[in-house]
Short mmCIF file of C-alpha atoms in Angstrom, two decimals:
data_model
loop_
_atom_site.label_atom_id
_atom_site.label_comp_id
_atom_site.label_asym_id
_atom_site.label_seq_id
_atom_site.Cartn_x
_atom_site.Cartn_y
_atom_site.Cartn_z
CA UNK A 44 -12.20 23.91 4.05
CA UNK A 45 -12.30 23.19 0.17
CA UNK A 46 -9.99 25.11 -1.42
CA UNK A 47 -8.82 25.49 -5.23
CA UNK A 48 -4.84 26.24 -6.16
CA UNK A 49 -2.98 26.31 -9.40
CA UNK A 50 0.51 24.69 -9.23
CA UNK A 51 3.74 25.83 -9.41
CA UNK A 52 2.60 28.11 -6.34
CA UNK A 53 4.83 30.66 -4.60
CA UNK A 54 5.51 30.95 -0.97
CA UNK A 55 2.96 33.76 -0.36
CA UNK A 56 -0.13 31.06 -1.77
CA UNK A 57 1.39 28.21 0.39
CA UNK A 58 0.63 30.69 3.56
CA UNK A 59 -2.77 30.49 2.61
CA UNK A 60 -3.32 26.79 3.06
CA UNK A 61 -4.21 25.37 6.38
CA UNK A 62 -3.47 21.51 7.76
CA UNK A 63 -6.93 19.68 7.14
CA UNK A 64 -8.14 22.04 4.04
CA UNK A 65 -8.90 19.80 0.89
CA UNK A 66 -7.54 21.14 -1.74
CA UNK A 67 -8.14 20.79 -5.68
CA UNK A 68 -4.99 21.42 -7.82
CA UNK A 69 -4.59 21.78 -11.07
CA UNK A 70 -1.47 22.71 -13.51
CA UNK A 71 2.22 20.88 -13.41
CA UNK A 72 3.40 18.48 -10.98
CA UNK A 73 6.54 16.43 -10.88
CA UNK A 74 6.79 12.62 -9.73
CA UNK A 75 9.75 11.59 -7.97
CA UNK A 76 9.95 8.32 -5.54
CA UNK A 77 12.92 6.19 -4.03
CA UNK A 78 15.39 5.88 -6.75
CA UNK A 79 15.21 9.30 -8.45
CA UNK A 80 15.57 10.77 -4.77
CA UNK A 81 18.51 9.01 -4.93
CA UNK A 82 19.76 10.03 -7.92
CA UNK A 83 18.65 13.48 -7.25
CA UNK A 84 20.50 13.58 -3.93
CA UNK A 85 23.67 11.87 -5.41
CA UNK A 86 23.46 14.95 -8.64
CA UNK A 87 23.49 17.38 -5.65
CA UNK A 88 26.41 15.76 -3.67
CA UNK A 89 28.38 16.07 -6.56
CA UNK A 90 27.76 19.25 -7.33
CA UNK A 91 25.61 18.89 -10.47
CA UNK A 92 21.89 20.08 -11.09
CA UNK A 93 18.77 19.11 -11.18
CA UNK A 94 16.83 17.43 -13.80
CA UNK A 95 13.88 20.16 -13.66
CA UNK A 96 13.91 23.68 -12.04
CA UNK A 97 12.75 22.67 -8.52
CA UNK A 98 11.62 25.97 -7.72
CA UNK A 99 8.20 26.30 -6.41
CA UNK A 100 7.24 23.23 -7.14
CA UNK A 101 5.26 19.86 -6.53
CA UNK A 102 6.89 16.58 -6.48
CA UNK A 103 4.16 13.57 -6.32
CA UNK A 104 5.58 10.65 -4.51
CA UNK A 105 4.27 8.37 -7.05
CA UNK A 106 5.00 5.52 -9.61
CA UNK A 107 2.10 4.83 -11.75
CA UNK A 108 1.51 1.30 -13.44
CA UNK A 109 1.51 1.15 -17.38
CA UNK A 110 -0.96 3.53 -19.21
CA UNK A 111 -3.37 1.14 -21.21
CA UNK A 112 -3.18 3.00 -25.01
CA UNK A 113 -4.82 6.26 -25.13
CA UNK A 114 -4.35 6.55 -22.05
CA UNK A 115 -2.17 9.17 -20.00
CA UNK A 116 -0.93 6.90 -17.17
CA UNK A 117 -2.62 3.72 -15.08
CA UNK A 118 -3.26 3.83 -11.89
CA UNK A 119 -1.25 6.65 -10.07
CA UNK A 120 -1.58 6.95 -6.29
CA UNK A 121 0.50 8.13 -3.82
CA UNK A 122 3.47 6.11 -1.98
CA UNK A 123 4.37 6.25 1.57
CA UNK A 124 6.25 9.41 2.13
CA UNK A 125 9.02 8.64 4.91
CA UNK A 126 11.00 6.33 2.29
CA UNK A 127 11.97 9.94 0.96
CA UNK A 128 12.49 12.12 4.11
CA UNK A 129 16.36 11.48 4.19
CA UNK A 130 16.39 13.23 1.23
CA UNK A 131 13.92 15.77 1.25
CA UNK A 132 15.11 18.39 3.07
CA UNK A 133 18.23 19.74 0.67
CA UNK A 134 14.96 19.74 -2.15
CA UNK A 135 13.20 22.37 -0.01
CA UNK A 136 15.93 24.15 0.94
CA UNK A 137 16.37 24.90 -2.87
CA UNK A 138 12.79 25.92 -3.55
CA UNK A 139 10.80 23.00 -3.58
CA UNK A 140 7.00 24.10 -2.24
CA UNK A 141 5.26 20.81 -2.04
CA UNK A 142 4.90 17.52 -1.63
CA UNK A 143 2.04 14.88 -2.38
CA UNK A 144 2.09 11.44 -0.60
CA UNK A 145 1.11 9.52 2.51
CA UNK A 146 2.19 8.86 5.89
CA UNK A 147 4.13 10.65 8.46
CA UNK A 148 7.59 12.53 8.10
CA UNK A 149 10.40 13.06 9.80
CA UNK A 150 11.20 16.00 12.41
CA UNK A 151 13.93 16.90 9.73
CA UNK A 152 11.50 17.07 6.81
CA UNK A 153 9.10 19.14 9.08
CA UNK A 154 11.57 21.84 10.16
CA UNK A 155 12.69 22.35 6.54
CA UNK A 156 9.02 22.93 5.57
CA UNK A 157 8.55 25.43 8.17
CA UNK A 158 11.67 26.77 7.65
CA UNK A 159 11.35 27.42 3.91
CA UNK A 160 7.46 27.96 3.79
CA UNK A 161 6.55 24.88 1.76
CA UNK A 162 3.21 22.21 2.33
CA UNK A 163 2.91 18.48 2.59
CA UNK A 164 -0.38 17.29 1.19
CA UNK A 165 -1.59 13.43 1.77
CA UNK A 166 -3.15 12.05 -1.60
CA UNK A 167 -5.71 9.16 -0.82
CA UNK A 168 -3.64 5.81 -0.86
CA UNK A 169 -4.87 3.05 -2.46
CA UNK A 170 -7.15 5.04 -4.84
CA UNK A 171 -4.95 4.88 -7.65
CA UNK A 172 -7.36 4.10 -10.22
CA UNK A 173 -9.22 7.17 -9.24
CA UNK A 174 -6.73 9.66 -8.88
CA UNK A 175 -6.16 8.53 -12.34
CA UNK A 176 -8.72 10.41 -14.05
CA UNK A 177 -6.94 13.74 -12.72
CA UNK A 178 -4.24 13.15 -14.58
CA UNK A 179 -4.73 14.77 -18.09
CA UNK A 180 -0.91 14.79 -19.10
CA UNK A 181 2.27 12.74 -18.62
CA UNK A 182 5.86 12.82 -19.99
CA UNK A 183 8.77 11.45 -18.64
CA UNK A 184 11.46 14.12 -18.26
CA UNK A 185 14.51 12.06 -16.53
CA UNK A 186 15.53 8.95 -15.90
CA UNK A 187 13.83 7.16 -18.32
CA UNK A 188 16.01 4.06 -17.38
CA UNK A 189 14.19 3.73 -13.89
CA UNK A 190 11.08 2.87 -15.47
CA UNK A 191 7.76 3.02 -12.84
CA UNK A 192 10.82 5.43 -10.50
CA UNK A 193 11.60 7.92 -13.67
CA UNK A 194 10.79 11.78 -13.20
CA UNK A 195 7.54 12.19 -14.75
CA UNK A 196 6.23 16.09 -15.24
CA UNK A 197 2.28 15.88 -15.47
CA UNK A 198 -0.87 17.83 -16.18
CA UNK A 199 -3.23 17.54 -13.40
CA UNK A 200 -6.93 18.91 -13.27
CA UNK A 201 -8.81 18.97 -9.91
CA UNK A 202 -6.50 16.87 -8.18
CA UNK A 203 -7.25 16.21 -5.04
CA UNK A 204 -5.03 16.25 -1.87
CA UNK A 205 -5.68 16.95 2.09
CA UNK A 206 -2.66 19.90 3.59
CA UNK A 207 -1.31 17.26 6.14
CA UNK A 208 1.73 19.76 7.39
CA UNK A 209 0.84 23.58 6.77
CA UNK A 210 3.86 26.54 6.45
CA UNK A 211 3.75 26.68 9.70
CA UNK A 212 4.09 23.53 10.96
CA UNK A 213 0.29 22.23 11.96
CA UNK A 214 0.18 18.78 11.88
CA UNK A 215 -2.95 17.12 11.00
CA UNK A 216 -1.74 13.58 11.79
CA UNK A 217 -0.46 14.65 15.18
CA UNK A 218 -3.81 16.63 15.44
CA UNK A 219 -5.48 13.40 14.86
CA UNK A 220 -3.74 11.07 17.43
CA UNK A 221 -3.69 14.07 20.18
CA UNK A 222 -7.44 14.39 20.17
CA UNK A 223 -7.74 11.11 20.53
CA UNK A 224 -4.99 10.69 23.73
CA UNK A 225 -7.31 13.54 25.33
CA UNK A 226 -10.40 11.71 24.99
CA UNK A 227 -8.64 8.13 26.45
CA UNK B 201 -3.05 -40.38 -9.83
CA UNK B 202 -3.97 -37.13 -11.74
CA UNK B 203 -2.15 -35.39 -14.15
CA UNK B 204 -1.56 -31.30 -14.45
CA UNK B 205 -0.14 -29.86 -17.10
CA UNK B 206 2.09 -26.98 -16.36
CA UNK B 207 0.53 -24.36 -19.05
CA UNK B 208 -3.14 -24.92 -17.11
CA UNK B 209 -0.70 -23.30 -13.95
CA UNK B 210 0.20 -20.78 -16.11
CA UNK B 211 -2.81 -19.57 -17.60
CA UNK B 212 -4.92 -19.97 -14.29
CA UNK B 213 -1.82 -17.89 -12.16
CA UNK B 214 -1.94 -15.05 -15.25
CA UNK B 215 -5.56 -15.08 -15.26
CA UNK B 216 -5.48 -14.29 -11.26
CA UNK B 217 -3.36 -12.01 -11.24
CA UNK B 218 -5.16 -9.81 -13.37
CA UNK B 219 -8.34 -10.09 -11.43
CA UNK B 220 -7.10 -9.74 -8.24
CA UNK B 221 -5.54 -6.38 -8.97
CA UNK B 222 -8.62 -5.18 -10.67
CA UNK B 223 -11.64 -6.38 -8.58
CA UNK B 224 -11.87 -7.26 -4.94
CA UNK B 225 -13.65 -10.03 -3.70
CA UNK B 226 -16.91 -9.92 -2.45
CA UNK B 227 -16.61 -9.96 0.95
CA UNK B 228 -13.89 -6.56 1.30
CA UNK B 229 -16.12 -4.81 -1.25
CA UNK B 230 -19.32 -5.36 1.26
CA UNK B 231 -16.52 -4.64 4.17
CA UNK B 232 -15.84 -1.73 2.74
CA UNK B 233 -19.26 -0.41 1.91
CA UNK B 234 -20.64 -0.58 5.46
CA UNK B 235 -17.58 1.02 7.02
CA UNK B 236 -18.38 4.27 4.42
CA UNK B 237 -22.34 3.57 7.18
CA UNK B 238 -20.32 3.18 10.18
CA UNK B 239 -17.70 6.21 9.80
CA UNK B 240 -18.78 9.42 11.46
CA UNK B 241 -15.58 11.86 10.98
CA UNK B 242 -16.28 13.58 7.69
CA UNK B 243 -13.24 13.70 6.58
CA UNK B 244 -13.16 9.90 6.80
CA UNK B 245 -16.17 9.32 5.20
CA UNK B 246 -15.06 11.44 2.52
CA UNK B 247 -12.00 9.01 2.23
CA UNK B 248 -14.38 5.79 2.32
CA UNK B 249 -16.46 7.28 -0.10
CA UNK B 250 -13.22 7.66 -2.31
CA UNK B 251 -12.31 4.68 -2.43
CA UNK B 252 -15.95 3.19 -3.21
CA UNK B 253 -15.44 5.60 -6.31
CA UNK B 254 -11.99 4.00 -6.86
CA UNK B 255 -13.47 0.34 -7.07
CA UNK B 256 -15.96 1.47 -9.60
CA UNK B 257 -13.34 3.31 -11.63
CA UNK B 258 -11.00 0.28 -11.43
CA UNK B 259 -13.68 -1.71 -12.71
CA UNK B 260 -14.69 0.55 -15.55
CA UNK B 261 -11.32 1.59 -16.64
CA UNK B 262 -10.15 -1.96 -16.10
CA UNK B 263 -7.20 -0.32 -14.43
CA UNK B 264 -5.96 -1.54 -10.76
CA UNK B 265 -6.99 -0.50 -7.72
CA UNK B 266 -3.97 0.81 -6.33
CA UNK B 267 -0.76 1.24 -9.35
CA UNK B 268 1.18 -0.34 -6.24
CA UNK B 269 -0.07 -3.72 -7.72
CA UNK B 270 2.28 -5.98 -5.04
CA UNK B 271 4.88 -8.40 -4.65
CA UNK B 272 3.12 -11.75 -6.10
CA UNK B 273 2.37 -13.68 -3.13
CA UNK B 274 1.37 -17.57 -4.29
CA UNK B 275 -0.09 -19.99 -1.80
CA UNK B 276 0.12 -23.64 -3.86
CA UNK B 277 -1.97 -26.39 -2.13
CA UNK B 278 -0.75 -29.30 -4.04
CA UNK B 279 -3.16 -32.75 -3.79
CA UNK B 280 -0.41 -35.35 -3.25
CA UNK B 281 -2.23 -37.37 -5.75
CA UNK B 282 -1.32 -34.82 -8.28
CA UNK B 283 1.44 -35.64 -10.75
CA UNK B 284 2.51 -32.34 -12.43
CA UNK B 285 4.13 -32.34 -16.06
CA UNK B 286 5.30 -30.66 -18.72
CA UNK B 287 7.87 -28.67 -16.66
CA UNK B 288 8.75 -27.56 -13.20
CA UNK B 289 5.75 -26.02 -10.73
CA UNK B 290 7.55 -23.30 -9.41
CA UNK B 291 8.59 -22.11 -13.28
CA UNK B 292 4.87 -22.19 -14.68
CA UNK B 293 3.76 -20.02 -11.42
CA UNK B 294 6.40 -17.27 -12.45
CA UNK B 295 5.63 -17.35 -15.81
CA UNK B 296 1.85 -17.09 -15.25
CA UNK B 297 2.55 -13.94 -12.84
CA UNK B 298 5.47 -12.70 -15.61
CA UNK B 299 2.22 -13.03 -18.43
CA UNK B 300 -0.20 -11.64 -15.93
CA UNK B 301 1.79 -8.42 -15.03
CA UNK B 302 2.49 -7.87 -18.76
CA UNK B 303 -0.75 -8.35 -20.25
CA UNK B 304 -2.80 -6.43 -17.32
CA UNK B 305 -0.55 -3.46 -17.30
CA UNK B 306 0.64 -4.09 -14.07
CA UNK B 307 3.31 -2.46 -12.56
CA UNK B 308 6.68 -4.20 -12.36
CA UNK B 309 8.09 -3.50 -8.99
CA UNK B 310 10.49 -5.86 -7.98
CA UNK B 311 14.40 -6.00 -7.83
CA UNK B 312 16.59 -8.77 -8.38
CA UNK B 313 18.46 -7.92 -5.09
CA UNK B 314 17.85 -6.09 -1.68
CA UNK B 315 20.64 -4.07 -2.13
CA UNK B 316 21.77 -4.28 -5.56
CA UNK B 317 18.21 -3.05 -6.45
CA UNK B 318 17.77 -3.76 -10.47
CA UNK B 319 14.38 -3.84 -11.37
CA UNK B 320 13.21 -7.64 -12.91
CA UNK B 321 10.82 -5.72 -14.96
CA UNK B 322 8.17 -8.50 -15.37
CA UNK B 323 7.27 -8.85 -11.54
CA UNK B 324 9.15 -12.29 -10.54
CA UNK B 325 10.08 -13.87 -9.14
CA UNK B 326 6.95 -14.69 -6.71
CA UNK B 327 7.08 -15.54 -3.33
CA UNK B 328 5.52 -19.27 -3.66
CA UNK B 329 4.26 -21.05 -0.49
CA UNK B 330 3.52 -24.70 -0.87
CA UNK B 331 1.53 -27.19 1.21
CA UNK B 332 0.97 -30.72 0.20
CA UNK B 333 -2.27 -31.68 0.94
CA UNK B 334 -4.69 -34.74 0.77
CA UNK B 335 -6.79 -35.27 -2.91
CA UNK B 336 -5.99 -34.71 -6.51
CA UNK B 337 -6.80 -31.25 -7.62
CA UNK B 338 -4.39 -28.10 -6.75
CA UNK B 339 -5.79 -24.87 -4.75
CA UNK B 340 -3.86 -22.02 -6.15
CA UNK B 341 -4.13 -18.85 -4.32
CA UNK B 342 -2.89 -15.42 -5.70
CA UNK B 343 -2.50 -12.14 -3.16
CA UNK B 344 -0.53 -9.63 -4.87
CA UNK B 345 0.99 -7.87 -1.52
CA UNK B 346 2.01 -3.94 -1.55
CA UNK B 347 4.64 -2.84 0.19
CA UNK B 348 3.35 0.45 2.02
CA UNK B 349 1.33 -2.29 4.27
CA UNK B 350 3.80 -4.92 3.82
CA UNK B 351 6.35 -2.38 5.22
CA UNK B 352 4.60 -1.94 8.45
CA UNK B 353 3.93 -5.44 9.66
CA UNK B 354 6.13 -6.92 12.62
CA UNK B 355 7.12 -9.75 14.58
CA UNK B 356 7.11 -9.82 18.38
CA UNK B 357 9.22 -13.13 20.07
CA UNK B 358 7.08 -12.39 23.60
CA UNK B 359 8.04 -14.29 26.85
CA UNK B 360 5.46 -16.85 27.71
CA UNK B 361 4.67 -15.01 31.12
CA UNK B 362 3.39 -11.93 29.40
CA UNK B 363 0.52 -13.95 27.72
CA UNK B 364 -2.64 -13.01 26.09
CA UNK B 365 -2.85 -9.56 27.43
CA UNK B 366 1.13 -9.27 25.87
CA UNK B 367 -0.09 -10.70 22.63
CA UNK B 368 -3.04 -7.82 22.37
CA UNK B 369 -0.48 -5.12 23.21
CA UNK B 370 1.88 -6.11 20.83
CA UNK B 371 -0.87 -6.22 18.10
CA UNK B 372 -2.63 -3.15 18.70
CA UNK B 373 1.08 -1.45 19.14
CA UNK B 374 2.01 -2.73 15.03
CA UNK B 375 -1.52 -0.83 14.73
CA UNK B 376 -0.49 2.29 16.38
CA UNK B 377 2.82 2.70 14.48
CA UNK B 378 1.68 1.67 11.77
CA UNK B 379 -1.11 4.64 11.82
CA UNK B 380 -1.58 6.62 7.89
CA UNK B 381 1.25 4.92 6.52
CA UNK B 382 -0.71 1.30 5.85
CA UNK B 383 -3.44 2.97 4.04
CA UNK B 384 -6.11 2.31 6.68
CA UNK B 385 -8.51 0.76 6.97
CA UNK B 386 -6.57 -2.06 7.08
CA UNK B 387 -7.06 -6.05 7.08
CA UNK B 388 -4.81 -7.08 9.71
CA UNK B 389 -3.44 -11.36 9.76
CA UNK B 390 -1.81 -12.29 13.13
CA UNK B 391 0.08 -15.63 13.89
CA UNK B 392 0.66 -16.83 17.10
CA UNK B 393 2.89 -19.77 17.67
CA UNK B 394 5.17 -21.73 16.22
CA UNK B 395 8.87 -20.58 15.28
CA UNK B 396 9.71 -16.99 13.97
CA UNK B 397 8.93 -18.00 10.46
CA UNK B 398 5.84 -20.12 11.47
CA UNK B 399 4.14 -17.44 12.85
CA UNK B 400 4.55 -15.06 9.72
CA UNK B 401 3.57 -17.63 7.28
CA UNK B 402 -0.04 -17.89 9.95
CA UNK B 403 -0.05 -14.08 9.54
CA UNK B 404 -0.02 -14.10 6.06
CA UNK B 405 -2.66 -16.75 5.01
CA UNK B 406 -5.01 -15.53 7.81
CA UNK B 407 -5.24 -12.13 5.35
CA UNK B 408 -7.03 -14.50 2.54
CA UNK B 409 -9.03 -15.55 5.26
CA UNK B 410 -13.16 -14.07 4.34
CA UNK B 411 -13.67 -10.68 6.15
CA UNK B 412 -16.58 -11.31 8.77
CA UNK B 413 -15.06 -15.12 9.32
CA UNK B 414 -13.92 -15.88 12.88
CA UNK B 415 -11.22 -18.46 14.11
CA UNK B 416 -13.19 -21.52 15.33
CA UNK B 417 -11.34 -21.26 18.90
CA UNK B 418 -13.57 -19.32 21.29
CA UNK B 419 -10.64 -18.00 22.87
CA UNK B 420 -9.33 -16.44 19.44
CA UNK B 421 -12.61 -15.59 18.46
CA UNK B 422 -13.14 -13.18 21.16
CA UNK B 423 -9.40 -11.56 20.92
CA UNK B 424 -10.36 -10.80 17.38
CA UNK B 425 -13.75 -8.67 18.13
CA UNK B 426 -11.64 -7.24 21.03
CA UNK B 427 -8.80 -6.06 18.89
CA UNK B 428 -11.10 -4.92 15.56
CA UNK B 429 -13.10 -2.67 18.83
CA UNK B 430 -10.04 -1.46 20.25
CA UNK B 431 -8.02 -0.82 16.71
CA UNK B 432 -11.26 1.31 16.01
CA UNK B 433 -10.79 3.49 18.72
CA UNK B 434 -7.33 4.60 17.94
CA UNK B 435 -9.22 7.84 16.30
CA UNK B 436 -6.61 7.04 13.30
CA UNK B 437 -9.49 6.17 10.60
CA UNK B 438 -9.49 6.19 7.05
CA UNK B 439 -6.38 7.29 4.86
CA UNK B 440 -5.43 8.54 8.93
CA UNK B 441 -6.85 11.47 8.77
CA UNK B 442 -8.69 10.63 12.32
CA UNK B 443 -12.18 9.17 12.66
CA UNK B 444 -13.36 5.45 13.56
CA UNK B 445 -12.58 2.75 10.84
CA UNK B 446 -9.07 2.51 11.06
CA UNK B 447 -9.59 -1.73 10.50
CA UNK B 448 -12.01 -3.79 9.02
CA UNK B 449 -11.13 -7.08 10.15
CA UNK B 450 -8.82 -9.01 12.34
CA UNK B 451 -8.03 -12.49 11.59
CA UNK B 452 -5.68 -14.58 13.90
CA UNK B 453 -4.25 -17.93 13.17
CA UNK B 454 -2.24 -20.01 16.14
CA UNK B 455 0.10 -22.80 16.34
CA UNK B 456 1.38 -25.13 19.07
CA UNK B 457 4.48 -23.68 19.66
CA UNK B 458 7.67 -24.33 22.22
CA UNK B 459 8.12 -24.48 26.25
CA UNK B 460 9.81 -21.17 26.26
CA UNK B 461 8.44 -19.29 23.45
CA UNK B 462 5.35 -16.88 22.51
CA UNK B 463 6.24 -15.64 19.02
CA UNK B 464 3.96 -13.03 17.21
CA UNK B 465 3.46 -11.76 13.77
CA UNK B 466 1.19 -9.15 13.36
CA UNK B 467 0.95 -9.08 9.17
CA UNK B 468 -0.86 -5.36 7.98
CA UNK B 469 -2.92 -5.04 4.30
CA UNK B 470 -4.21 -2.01 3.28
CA UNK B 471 -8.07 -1.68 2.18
CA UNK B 472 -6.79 -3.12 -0.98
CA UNK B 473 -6.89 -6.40 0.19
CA UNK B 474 -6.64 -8.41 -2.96
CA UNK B 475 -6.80 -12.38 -3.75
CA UNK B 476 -8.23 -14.65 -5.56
CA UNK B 477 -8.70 -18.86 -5.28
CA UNK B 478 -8.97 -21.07 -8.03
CA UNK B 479 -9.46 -25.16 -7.84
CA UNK B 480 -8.37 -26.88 -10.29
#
């Protein structure tokens, strides 16, 4: 099902998304991939915050390549998702409602998304260049130092994602390889 | 004896690296066309059709393909009547792929140490293979390799007794595990033979090899069709989301290889398959 949603977005308008709907979204998203996990993680250990209020929001697994001039970013798909699971779980338990990337997660990462009502959506990967053109705004907000890895808040129009793991837990990868075990 | 100047390495190695993170080559674009013909789960097609939109955009925009624009992966085929001056070969390759990555607005994504993990920030050094070869010219390949692929690919030491049917298994299994993660469809290189790092240098080159070009050894030949059929019945499909074209092409490379040893590297690529080949 094609569905539009405006991000942030609150537990009540995650409920309303179902594993396989394609969704457009449009508003502010973070990007956050290996390093600034890290860092992230490490802030937490040691008992200091956040570099943006994590609550209800998207972080975009996702390190663009330089922005030609004019330009908002370059080419800005997703990266594989399960470089970030070891970390992702203390992020939803303090609010965060969604992630963009690709690939599978972890049993960890799934029971803290059911647990806290967030979504995992799967960008296209590899269609950087396209996903692109979505991408209306971008500023780096932390971490400046990491360069491609720095925190990066952006404006997105019409972005467009598939709901891979749903509030409740439906799995559209599993969904994919069971119907296929049934017909072998 | 004929003489190459270091700066025509340069140049040509910037000049490819641009272009193969822009534009594929003729061959994956067609591959990639007919699989958007072949693909009956909508939600695959959808994907295929995505990325047909992404090629044009790249092209456009003159952006790259995927902002994961790889680890620079140089094969050198050096003429052994080639004298090269002016500096040292493996110095001229970095610098082209350091000029390349700047100029192109590439992205810089490698670190100077597995562990220590500080970015170079100009994309080198490059992973340079060399073979000396007969003649006077130089075949320089570039295939800029991501990682998400690159992170998937394996290497099976198999016992001799479990033979072919072992070798298929251990393929298709890379394939399974692999599943969304490697950006299917994928290109998938296998080696078979040789040592442990024999068989993941075969892997690797048999990736450049043309989509739609078998080995020459009927036995191979056949193993590949097999494995592209059965890969394409995993119901994994594009981007993973389930459907039929999970890979466009399998390409396997052997060796002669010990008495008591079968190894096998299966080597993944995403859809972004890129190189690019220049003579000179």
């Amino acid at each position: 099902m094609e569905k539009h949603m405006k991000a942030p977005f609150d537990k009540e308008a995650a409920k309303e998304l179902r594993a396989g709907d394609y969704v457009y979204i449009t508003g502010t998203i973070y990007t956050a991939r290996d390093a600034a996990h890290k860092r992230m993680y490490e802030a937490l250990e040691q008992g200091r915050g956040l570099p943006f209020d994590i609550q209800d929001q998207i972080i975009y697994y996702m390190g663009p390549s330089p922005a030609r001039q004019g330009r908002p970013i370059g080419s800005a798909g997703p990266t594989t998702s399960s470089r970030m699971d070891k970390y992702t779980p203390a992020l939803l338990d303090l609010g965060l409602r969604g992630m963009i990337g690709k690939g599978k997660r972890s049993k960890e990462v799934k029971e803290a998304v059911t647990r806290n009502g967030a979504v995992y959506f799967a960008a296209v990967g590899g269609a950087g260049a396209l996903l692109s053109r979505s991408i209306v705004d971008s500023e780096v907000i932390a971490y400046d130092d990491l360069g491609t890895e720095a925190i990066r808040k952006l404006q997105v129009v019409d972005f467009p994602v598939i709901v891979v793991m749903d509030a409740e837990g439906e799995d559209l990868y599993e969904r994919v390889l069971n119907s296929c075990q049934e017909e072998t | 004896m004929r003489i190459v100047n270091v700066k025509d390495i340069t140049r040509n190695v910037k000049e490819m690296c641009i272009e193969a993170n822009y534009c594929l080559t003729d061959d994956m674009d067609q591959a990639l066309k007919q699989a958007v013909d072949s693909e009956s789960s909508l939600l695959g097609k959808q994907v295929l059709c995505q990325l047909q939109e992404n090629l044009k955009i790249a092209a456009e925009d003159q952006i790259p393909i995927c902002q994961d624009t790889g680890m620079a992966v140089i094969f050198l085929e050096v003429g052994q009547d080639v004298h090269v001056e002016g500096g040292l070969l493996a110095d001229a390759v970095n610098e082209g792929v350091r000029q390349g990555y700047q100029e192109g607005y590439l992205r810089k994504s490698v670190v100077d140490d597995p562990i220590i993990r500080k970015n170079t920030k100009d994309n080198t050094p490059a992973v340079i293979h060399y073979d000396i070869v007969k003649g006077d010219k130089i075949k320089i390949t570039v295939a800029p390799k991501g990682f998400g692929s690159e992170n998937m690919s394996r290497i099976f030491m198999l016992k001799p007794a479990e033979g072919l049917e072992g070798v298929k298994e251990a393929i298709l299994t890379a394939v399974r595990d692999a599943g969304p993660n490697a950006c299917p469809p994928v290109v998938v290189g296998v080696g078979i033979g040789g040592t442990f790092e024999k068989c993941a240098l075969l892997a690797k080159k048999a990736l450049v090899r043309p989509i739609g070009q078998h080995s020459d050894i009927p036995y191979v030949k056949e193993m590949e069709k097999e494995l592209l059929d059965q890969m394409n019945k995993t119901g994994i499909g594009p981007g993973g989301l389930g459907g039929r074209i999970t890979a466009l092409a399998v390409h396997v490379n052997t060796y002669p290889t010990h008495i008591a040893g079968l190894p096998v590297a299966v080597n993944i690529c995403c859809h972004v398959n890129r190189h690019c080949e220049r003579l000179i």
